[in-house]
Coordinates of C-alpha atoms in Angstrom, one line a residue:
X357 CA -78.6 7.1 1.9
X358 CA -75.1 7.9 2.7
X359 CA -73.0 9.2 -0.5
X360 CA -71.3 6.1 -2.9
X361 CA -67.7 6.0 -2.1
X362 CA -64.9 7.6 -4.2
X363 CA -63.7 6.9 -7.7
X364 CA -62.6 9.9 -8.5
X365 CA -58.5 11.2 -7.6
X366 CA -57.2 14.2 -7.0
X367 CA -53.8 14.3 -6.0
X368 CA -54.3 11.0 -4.7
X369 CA -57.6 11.9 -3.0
X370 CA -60.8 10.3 -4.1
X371 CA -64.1 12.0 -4.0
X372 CA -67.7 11.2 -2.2
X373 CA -71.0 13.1 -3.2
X374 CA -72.1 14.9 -0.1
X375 CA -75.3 14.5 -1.2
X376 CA -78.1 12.3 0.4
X377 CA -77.8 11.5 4.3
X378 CA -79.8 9.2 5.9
X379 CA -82.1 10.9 7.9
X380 CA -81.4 8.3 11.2
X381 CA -77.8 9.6 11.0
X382 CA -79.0 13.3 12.3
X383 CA -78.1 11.5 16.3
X384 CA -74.6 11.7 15.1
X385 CA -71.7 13.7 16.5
X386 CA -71.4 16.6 14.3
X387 CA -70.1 20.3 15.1
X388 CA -72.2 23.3 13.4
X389 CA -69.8 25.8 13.9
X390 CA -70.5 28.6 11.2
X391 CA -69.6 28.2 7.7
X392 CA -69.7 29.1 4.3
X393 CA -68.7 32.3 2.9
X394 CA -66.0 33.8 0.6
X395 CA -65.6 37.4 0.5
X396 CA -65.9 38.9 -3.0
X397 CA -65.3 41.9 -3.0
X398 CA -64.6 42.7 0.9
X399 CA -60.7 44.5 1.4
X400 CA -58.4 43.6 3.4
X401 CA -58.8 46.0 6.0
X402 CA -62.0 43.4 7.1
X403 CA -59.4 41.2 8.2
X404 CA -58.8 40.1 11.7
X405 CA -56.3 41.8 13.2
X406 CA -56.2 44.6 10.4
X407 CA -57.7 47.0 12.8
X408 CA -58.7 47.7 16.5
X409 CA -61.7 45.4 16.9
X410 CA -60.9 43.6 13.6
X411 CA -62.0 40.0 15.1
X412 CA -65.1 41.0 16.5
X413 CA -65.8 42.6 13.2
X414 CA -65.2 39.1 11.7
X415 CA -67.6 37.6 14.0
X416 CA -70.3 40.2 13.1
X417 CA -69.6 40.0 9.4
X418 CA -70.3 36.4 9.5
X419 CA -73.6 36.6 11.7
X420 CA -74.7 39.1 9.2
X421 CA -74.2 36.5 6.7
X422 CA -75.7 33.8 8.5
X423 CA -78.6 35.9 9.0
X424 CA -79.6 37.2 5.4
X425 CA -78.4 33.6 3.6
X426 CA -80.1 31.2 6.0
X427 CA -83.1 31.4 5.3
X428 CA -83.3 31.2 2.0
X429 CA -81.1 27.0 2.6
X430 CA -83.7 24.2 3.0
X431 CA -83.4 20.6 3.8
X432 CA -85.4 18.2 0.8
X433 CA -86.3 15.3 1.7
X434 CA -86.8 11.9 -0.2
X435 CA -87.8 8.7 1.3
X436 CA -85.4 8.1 4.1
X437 CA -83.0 10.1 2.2
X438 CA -82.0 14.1 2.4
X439 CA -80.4 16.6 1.0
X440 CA -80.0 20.7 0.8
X441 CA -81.5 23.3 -1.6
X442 CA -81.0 27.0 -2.0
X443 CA -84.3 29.3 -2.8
X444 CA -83.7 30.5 -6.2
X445 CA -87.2 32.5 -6.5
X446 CA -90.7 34.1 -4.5
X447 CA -92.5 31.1 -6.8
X448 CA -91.5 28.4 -4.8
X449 CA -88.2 27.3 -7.2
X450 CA -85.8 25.6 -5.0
X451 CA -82.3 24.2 -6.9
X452 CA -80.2 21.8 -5.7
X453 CA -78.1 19.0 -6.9
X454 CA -79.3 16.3 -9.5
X455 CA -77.7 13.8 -7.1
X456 CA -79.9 14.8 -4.3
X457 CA -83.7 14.4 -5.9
X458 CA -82.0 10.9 -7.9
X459 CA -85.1 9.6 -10.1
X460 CA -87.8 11.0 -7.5
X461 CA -90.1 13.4 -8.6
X462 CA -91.9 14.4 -5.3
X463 CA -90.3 15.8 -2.3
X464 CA -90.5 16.9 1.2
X465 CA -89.1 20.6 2.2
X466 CA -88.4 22.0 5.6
X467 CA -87.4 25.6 5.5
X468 CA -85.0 27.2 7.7
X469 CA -87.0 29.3 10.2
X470 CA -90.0 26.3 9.9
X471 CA -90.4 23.2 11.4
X472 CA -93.4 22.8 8.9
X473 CA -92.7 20.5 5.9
X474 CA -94.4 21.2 2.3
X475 CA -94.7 19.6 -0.6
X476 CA -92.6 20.3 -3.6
X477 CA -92.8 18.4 -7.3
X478 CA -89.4 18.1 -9.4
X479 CA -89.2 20.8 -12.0
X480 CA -86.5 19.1 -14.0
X481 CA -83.0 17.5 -13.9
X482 CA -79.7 18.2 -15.7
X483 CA -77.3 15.5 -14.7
X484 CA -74.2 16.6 -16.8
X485 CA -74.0 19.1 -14.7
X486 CA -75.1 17.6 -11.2
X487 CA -78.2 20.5 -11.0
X488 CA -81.6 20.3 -10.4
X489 CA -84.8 22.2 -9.8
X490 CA -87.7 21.7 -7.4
X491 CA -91.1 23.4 -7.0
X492 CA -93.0 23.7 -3.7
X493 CA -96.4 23.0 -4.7
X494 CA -98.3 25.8 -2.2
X495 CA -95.4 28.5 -2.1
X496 CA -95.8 29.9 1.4
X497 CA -95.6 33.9 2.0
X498 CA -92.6 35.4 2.4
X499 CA -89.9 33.4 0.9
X500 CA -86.8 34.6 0.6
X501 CA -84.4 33.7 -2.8
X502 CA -80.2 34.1 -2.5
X503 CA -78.3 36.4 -4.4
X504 CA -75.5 34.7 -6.4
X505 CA -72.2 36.3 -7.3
X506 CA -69.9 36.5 -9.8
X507 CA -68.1 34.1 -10.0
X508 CA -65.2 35.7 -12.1
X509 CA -64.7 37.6 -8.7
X510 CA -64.2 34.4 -6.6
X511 CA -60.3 34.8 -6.0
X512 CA -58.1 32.1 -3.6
X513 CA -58.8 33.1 0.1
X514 CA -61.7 34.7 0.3
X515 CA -63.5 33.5 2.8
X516 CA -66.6 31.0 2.8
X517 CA -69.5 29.5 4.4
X518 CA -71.2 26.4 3.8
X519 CA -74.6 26.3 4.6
X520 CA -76.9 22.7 4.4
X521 CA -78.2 19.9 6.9
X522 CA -75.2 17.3 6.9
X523 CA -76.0 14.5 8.2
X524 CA -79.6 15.7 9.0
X525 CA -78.6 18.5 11.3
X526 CA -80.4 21.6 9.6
X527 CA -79.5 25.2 9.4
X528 CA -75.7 23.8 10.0
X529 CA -72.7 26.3 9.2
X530 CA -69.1 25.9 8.7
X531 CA -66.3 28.2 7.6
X532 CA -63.0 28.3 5.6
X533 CA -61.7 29.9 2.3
X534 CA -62.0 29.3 -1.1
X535 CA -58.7 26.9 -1.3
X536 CA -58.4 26.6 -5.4
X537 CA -61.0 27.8 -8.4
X538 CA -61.0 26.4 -11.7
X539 CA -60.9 22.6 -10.4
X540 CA -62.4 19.9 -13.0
X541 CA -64.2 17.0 -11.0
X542 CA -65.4 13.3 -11.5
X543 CA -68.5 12.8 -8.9
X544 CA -68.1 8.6 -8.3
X545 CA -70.5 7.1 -9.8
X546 CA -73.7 4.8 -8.4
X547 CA -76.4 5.2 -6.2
X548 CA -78.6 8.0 -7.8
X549 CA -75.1 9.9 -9.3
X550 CA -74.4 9.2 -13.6
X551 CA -71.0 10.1 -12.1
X552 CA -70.9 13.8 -13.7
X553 CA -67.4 15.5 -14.7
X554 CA -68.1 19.0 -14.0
X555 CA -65.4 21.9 -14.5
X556 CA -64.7 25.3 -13.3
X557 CA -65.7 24.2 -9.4
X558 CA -64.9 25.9 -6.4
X559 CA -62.3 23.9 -3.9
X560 CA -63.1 24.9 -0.5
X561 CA -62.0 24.0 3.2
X562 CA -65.0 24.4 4.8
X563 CA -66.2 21.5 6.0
X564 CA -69.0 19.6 3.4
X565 CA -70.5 16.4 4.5
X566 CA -73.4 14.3 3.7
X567 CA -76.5 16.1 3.5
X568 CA -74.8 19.1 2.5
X569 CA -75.1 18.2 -1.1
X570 CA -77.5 21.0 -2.8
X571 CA -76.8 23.8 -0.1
X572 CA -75.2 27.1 -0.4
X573 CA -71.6 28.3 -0.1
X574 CA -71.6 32.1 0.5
X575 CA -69.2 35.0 0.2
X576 CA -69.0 37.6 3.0
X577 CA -70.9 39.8 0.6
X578 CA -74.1 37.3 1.1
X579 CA -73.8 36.1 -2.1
X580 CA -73.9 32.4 -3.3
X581 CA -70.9 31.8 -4.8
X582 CA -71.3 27.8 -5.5
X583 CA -73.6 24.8 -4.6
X584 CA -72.0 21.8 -2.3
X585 CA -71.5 18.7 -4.2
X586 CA -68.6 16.8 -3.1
X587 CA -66.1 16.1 -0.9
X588 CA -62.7 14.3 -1.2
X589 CA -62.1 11.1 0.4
X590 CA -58.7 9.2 1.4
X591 CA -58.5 5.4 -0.4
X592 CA -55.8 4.7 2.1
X593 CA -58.1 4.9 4.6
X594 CA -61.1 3.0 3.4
X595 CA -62.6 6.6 2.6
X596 CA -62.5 8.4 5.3
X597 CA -63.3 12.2 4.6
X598 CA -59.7 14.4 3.7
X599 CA -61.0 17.3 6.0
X600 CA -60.7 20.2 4.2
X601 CA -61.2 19.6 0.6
X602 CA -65.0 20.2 -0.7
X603 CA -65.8 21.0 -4.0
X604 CA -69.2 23.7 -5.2
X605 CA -70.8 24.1 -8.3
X606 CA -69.7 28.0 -9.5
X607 CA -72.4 30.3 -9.2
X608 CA -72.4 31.3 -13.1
X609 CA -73.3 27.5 -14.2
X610 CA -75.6 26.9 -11.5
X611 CA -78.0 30.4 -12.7
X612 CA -77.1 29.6 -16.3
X613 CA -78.7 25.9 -16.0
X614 CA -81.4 26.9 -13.3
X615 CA -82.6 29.7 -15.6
X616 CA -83.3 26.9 -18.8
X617 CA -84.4 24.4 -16.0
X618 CA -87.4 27.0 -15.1
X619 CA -88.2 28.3 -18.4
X620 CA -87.9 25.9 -20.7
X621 CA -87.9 22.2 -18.6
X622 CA -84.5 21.4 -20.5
X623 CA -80.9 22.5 -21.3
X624 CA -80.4 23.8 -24.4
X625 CA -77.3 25.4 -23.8
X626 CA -75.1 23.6 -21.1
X627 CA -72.0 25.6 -21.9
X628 CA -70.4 22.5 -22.2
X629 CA -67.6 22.1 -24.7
X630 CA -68.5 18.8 -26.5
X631 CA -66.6 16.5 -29.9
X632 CA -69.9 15.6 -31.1
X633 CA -68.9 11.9 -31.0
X634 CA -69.7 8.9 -28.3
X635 CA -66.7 7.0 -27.3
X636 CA -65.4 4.3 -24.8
X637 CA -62.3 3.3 -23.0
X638 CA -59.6 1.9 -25.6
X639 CA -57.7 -1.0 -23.9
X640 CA -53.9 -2.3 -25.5
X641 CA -52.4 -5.8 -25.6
X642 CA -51.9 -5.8 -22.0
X643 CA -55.2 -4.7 -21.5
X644 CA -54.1 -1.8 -19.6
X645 CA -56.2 2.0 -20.9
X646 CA -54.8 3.4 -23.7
X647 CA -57.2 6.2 -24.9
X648 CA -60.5 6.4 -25.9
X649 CA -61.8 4.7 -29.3
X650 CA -64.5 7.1 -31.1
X651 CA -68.0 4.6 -31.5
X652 CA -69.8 7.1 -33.4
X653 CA -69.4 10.3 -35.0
X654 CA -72.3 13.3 -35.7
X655 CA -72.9 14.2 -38.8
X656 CA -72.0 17.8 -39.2
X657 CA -70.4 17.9 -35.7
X658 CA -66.6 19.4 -34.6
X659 CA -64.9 15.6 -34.9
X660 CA -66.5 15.0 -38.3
X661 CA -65.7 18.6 -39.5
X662 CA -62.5 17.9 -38.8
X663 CA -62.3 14.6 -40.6
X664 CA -62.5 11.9 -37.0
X665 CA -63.9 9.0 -37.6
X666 CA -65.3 5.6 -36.1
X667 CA -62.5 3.7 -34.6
X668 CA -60.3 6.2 -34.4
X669 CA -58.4 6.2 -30.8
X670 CA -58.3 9.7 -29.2
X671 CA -54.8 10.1 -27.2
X672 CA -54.5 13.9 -26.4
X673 CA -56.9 16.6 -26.8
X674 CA -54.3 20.1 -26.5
X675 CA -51.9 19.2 -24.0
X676 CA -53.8 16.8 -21.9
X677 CA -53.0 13.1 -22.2
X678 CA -56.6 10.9 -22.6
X679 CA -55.9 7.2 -21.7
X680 CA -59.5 6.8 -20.7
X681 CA -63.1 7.9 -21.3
X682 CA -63.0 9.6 -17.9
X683 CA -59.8 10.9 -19.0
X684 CA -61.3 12.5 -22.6
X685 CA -64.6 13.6 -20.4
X686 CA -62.3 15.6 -17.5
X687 CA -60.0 17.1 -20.4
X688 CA -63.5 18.3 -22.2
X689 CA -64.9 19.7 -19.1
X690 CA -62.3 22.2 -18.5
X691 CA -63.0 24.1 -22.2
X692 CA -65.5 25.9 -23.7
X693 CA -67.2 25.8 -26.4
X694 CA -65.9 27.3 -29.5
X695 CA -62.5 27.2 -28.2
X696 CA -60.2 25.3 -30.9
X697 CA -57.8 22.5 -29.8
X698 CA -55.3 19.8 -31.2
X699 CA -56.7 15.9 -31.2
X700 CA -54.0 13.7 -31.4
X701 CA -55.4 10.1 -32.2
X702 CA -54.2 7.0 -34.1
X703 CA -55.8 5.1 -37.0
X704 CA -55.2 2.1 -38.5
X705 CA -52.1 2.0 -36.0
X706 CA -50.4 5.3 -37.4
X707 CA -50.2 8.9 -35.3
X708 CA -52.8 11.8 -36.8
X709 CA -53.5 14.7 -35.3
X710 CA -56.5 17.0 -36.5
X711 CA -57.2 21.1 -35.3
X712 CA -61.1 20.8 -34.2
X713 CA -63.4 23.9 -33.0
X714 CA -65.2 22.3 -30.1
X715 CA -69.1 22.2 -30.0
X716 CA -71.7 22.5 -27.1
X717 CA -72.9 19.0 -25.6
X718 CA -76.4 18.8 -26.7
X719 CA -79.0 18.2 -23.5
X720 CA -79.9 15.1 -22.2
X721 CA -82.3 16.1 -20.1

């Protein structure tokens, strides 16, 4: 299935999951120039141009990459449906977005250098943070995991390639630079996506399109630096892809959550920063959005610690303005936990504001 259309703006850009591609759509038109890559640590005497021979230096440093970070991509397979994966381990562990494997549990894999496809049995899911885990069920010889990299060393134009199957086209490459870090990001909602806000993401301009959802977007160094999840979308144009604006899951959440998705079948620490309460949208007298109204509170939790209660209606959290669920969810997803921020909120129809250490959103895998 082709990836919902877009909910989510940034800077007037909306946002579609690059996720599942129907598997009839691999007849399409599509380029596979290289792609994916951001250099890490690289100086910038590997630039073109920098010295004699600098491009074809280039060229080689990205069919070196190509080479050792290929093989370890593969294309999953769900019904008509597919999606990307990245080898995480020599047991047959395969991660890749929650968006991608949906409410299946039993897939079909294809590496890269096979035309072969095995079987593979879902592992488990973490949603709130679009990531997911797959297990070929007869591991074959010879697999080969990624490395992933730092992702405090991913710095605004390094270079990147994305690596996936978009639109069914395996083993497909393209290239650009890491355009922004940091970037907090509604997935639409629908289809098989909860619509996850997930923060910290990697904005890239390689190209990411359907089918590329779960694959691998690599530093000159080899190294996976994120996972492909989105991709932004123009609303003026009935959604037609804004080229150059993808979004990847950093490296330092994806082995955090993969590591408790293999060990444990579950996320016990999401890194998350949470309130400990469940809310809604708050609508005024013009029925316009006007914050979001606190359903229930946890006992013990950061809102009740710091005295929030039922019915109160959350309009700021620190310096961000919340006139919406979505609104208190992306404010959320850019801090951590045990960081301590101002909640400004009204009760009863009067202005409060309470100092609350945030929490750690509990699993809900």
């Amino acid at each position: 299935m082709v990836a919902p259309g877009a909910v989510a703006a940034v800077t007037a850009l909306a946002l579609a999951l690059a996720g599942c591609s129907s598997s009839s759509s691999s007849s399409s038109a599509q380029a596979s120039s290289p792609s994916v890559g951001s250099s890490g640590t690289k100086q910038a005497s590997s630039a073109p141009g920098a010295q004699p021979g600098g491009e074809n230096q280039l060229q080689d440093a990205y069919q070196k990459v190509i080479a050792d970070v290929l093989p370890s991509v593969v294309q999953i397979t769900t019904g008509d449906s597919l999606g990307s994966g990245i080898v995480y381990d020599d047991k047959g562990d395969i991660v890749t977005n929650a968006h991608v494997v949906g409410t299946a549990t039993t897939f079909t894999v294809t590496l890269a250098n096979s035309t072969k496809s095995l079987d593979a049995t879902l592992v488990a899911s973490y949603p709130d943070s679009d990531l997911a885990v797959i297990k070929l069920s007869n591991s074959p010889g010879g697999l080969k995991p990624a490395s992933f990299g730092d992702s405090g060393k991913v710095q605004l134009g390094q270079i990147t390639l994305a690596m996936g199957s978009p639109l069914g086209l395996s083993g497909s490459v393209t290239q650009g630079i890491v355009s922004a870090t940091g970037r907090t990001v509604s997935e639409p909602r629908g289809g098989s996506s909860p619509g996850a806000t997930i923060g910290n993401m990697v904005q890239t301009s390689a190209a990411i399109n359907p089918g590329n959802s779960g694959g691998a977007l690599v530093n000159l160094d080899s190294q996976v630096i994120g996972i492909n999840t989105l991709a932004a979308t123009e609303p003026q144009t009935n959604g037609a892809a804004a080229p150059g604006i993808g979004f990847a899951i950093p490296a330092s959440t994806i082995t955090s959550i993969t590591d408790q998705l293999i060990k444990q079948g579950k996320v016990t620490n999401s890194g998350r920063a949470a309130l400990g309460i469940t809310a809604r949208t708050s609508f005024n007298q013009q029925f316009q959005p006007a914050g979001a109204v606190i359903v229930t509170v946890s006992q013990g939790g950061p809102a009740a610690s710091a005295g929030l209660q039922a019915g109160d209606v959350i309009t700021k959290i620190g310096d961000s303005a919340v006139d919406s669920l979505n609104a208190l969810t992306t404010a959320l997803a850019s801090l951590t936990p045990g960081t301590k921020v101002t909640v400004t909120y009204t009760r009863d129809g009067n202005g409060k504001t309470a100092d609350v250490t945030l929490g750690t959103l509990e699993s809900t895998s």
